[in-house]
């Protein structure tokens, strides 16, 4: 093999390593059997959520995973493989892939990683059930507002009870 070809392959692996390092999560899937329209819809929904899906060579993925310190991913980098990288919302890729896997039997989730740790299929499915970032923020906001709301109700109740008392 010529040095130019080896250099090109090393450059491709380095590019994937950078994606592994920048991603908060990634989900690896087998997409064989999906129609072009289904893949297009999947890619559009992923893109709208800020997730990038790529079809990459398994040998490149294995090398990049080893360089990035993700041990145990070699088994899932077999057969037709697509990987969805999420750089911002760790839940987005898992949620969208799980939704499409429910809709289309041809899409099979193999595994991936979350926040720097290798994740099994079960862990990815659990993650997919969590609400998105905005949903989590609204839940947090409602939890933070509850004590203030309760105090306001108590003050209002005391004020109303004072209004009901006859003047002395």
Short mmCIF file of C-alpha atoms in Angstrom, two decimals:
data_model
loop_
_atom_site.label_atom_id
_atom_site.label_comp_id
_atom_site.label_asym_id
_atom_site.label_seq_id
_atom_site.Cartn_x
_atom_site.Cartn_y
_atom_site.Cartn_z
CA UNK A 1 0.00 0.00 0.00
CA UNK A 2 1.36 3.42 -0.86
CA UNK A 3 2.18 6.00 1.74
CA UNK A 4 -0.38 8.38 0.25
CA UNK A 5 -3.20 5.89 0.80
CA UNK A 6 -2.06 5.18 4.36
CA UNK A 7 -1.89 8.93 5.04
CA UNK A 8 -5.44 9.39 3.70
CA UNK A 9 -6.73 6.59 5.92
CA UNK A 10 -4.93 8.03 8.96
CA UNK A 11 -6.46 11.43 8.19
CA UNK A 12 -9.94 9.86 8.00
CA UNK A 13 -9.41 8.14 11.37
CA UNK A 14 -8.17 11.41 12.91
CA UNK A 15 -11.32 13.17 11.70
CA UNK A 16 -13.48 10.49 13.35
CA UNK A 17 -11.42 10.71 16.57
CA UNK A 18 -12.22 14.44 16.70
CA UNK A 19 -15.93 13.64 16.31
CA UNK A 20 -15.71 11.07 19.13
CA UNK A 21 -14.01 13.60 21.39
CA UNK A 22 -16.45 16.43 20.59
CA UNK A 23 -19.60 14.33 21.02
CA UNK A 24 -21.53 14.11 24.30
CA UNK A 25 -23.16 10.96 22.98
CA UNK A 26 -23.28 8.72 19.94
CA UNK A 27 -25.64 5.96 18.88
CA UNK A 28 -24.59 3.20 16.50
CA UNK A 29 -27.29 1.62 14.35
CA UNK A 30 -27.78 -0.94 11.59
CA UNK A 31 -29.86 0.84 8.97
CA UNK A 32 -30.07 -1.97 6.39
CA UNK A 33 -33.61 -2.39 5.12
CA UNK A 34 -34.71 1.23 5.47
CA UNK A 35 -36.00 2.88 2.33
CA UNK A 36 -34.43 6.04 0.97
CA UNK A 37 -37.43 8.06 2.17
CA UNK A 38 -37.15 6.61 5.68
CA UNK A 39 -33.41 7.36 5.88
CA UNK A 40 -34.06 10.88 4.58
CA UNK A 41 -36.73 11.46 7.24
CA UNK A 42 -34.40 10.09 9.92
CA UNK A 43 -31.51 12.30 8.82
CA UNK A 44 -33.78 15.37 8.69
CA UNK A 45 -35.08 14.81 12.21
CA UNK A 46 -31.55 14.19 13.50
CA UNK A 47 -30.24 17.31 11.74
CA UNK A 48 -33.09 19.41 13.21
CA UNK A 49 -32.04 18.22 16.68
CA UNK A 50 -28.37 19.08 16.06
CA UNK A 51 -27.29 15.45 15.57
CA UNK A 52 -25.00 14.41 12.73
CA UNK A 53 -25.41 10.91 11.28
CA UNK A 54 -22.69 9.36 9.15
CA UNK A 55 -22.04 6.04 7.50
CA UNK A 56 -18.38 5.22 8.14
CA UNK A 57 -16.10 2.25 7.60
CA UNK A 58 -16.09 -0.12 10.55
CA UNK A 59 -12.28 -0.38 10.55
CA UNK A 60 -12.02 3.41 10.83
CA UNK A 61 -14.60 3.43 13.63
CA UNK A 62 -12.78 0.68 15.55
CA UNK A 63 -9.46 2.52 15.32
CA UNK A 64 -11.02 5.84 16.28
CA UNK A 65 -12.80 4.25 19.25
CA UNK A 66 -9.56 2.67 20.46
CA UNK A 67 -7.67 5.97 20.12
CA UNK A 68 -10.47 7.82 21.94
CA UNK A 69 -10.46 5.31 24.79
CA UNK A 70 -13.82 3.67 24.11
CA UNK A 71 -13.08 0.03 24.86
CA UNK A 72 -15.74 -2.51 24.03
CA UNK A 73 -17.21 -0.92 20.93
CA UNK A 74 -15.46 -3.29 18.51
CA UNK A 75 -18.34 -5.78 18.63
CA UNK A 76 -20.90 -3.24 17.43
CA UNK A 77 -18.80 -2.03 14.51
CA UNK A 78 -19.77 -4.95 12.28
CA UNK A 79 -22.09 -5.04 9.30
CA UNK A 80 -23.80 -1.95 7.89
CA UNK A 81 -23.12 0.75 10.44
CA UNK A 82 -24.28 4.33 10.81
CA UNK A 83 -23.34 6.46 13.78
CA UNK A 84 -25.20 9.52 15.05
CA UNK A 85 -23.04 12.04 16.93
CA UNK A 86 -24.70 14.52 19.30
CA UNK A 87 -22.45 17.34 20.46
CA UNK A 88 -24.94 19.26 22.59
CA UNK A 89 -27.96 17.27 23.76
CA UNK A 90 -26.86 13.86 25.04
CA UNK A 91 -30.41 12.55 24.83
CA UNK A 92 -31.32 13.69 21.30
CA UNK A 93 -29.62 10.94 19.27
CA UNK A 94 -30.90 8.16 21.54
CA UNK A 95 -34.45 9.54 21.62
CA UNK A 96 -34.73 9.96 17.84
CA UNK A 97 -33.11 6.60 17.03
CA UNK A 98 -35.35 4.78 19.53
CA UNK A 99 -38.42 6.45 18.07
CA UNK A 100 -37.46 5.39 14.54
CA UNK A 101 -36.54 1.88 15.71
CA UNK A 102 -40.07 1.57 17.13
CA UNK A 103 -41.58 2.76 13.85
CA UNK A 104 -39.35 0.74 11.51
CA UNK A 105 -38.26 -2.79 12.36
CA UNK A 106 -35.36 -2.49 9.90
CA UNK A 107 -33.55 0.04 12.12
CA UNK A 108 -31.56 -1.75 14.83
CA UNK A 109 -29.77 0.11 17.62
CA UNK A 110 -26.46 -1.60 18.38
CA UNK A 111 -24.97 0.53 21.15
CA UNK A 112 -22.91 3.68 21.55
CA UNK A 113 -21.52 5.97 24.20
CA UNK A 114 -22.89 8.59 26.55
CA UNK A 115 -20.85 11.27 28.31
CA UNK A 116 -17.57 9.42 27.73
CA UNK A 117 -18.76 5.96 28.77
CA UNK A 118 -19.64 3.01 26.55
CA UNK A 119 -23.39 2.36 26.66
CA UNK A 120 -25.30 -0.83 26.04
CA UNK A 121 -28.51 -1.06 24.06
CA UNK A 122 -30.50 -1.09 27.32
CA UNK A 123 -28.81 2.07 28.59
CA UNK A 124 -29.47 3.87 25.31
CA UNK A 125 -33.13 2.86 25.42
CA UNK A 126 -33.39 4.15 29.02
CA UNK A 127 -31.75 7.41 27.97
CA UNK A 128 -34.19 7.74 25.07
CA UNK A 129 -37.10 7.87 27.53
CA UNK A 130 -35.78 11.04 29.17
CA UNK A 131 -37.24 14.37 28.04
CA UNK A 132 -35.14 16.69 25.91
CA UNK A 133 -33.17 19.59 27.35
CA UNK A 134 -36.09 22.02 27.18
CA UNK A 135 -38.37 19.49 28.87
CA UNK A 136 -35.87 18.97 31.67
CA UNK A 137 -35.46 22.72 32.14
CA UNK A 138 -39.22 23.22 32.38
CA UNK A 139 -39.43 20.40 34.95
CA UNK A 140 -36.65 22.04 36.97
CA UNK A 141 -38.37 25.40 36.74
CA UNK A 142 -41.65 23.98 38.00
CA UNK A 143 -39.85 22.32 40.93
CA UNK A 144 -38.15 25.61 41.80
CA UNK A 145 -41.40 27.57 41.50
CA UNK A 146 -43.41 25.25 43.76
CA UNK A 147 -42.14 26.63 47.14
CA UNK A 148 -42.64 30.23 46.02
CA UNK A 149 -46.14 29.41 44.77
CA UNK A 150 -47.01 27.72 48.07
CA UNK A 151 -45.84 30.76 50.05
CA UNK A 152 -47.92 33.03 47.81
CA UNK A 153 -51.01 30.87 48.39
CA UNK A 154 -50.42 30.93 52.16
CA UNK A 155 -50.06 34.73 52.20
CA UNK A 156 -53.21 35.09 50.11
CA UNK A 157 -55.12 32.75 52.44
CA UNK A 158 -54.00 34.73 55.51
CA UNK A 159 -54.98 38.00 53.82
CA UNK A 160 -58.41 36.65 52.91
CA UNK A 161 -58.98 35.36 56.44
CA UNK A 162 -58.12 38.83 57.83
CA UNK A 163 -60.67 40.40 55.45
CA UNK A 164 -63.39 38.03 56.68
CA UNK A 165 -62.91 38.90 60.38
CA UNK A 166 -65.23 41.62 61.76
CA UNK A 167 -63.53 44.87 62.80
CA UNK A 168 -63.14 45.24 66.59
#
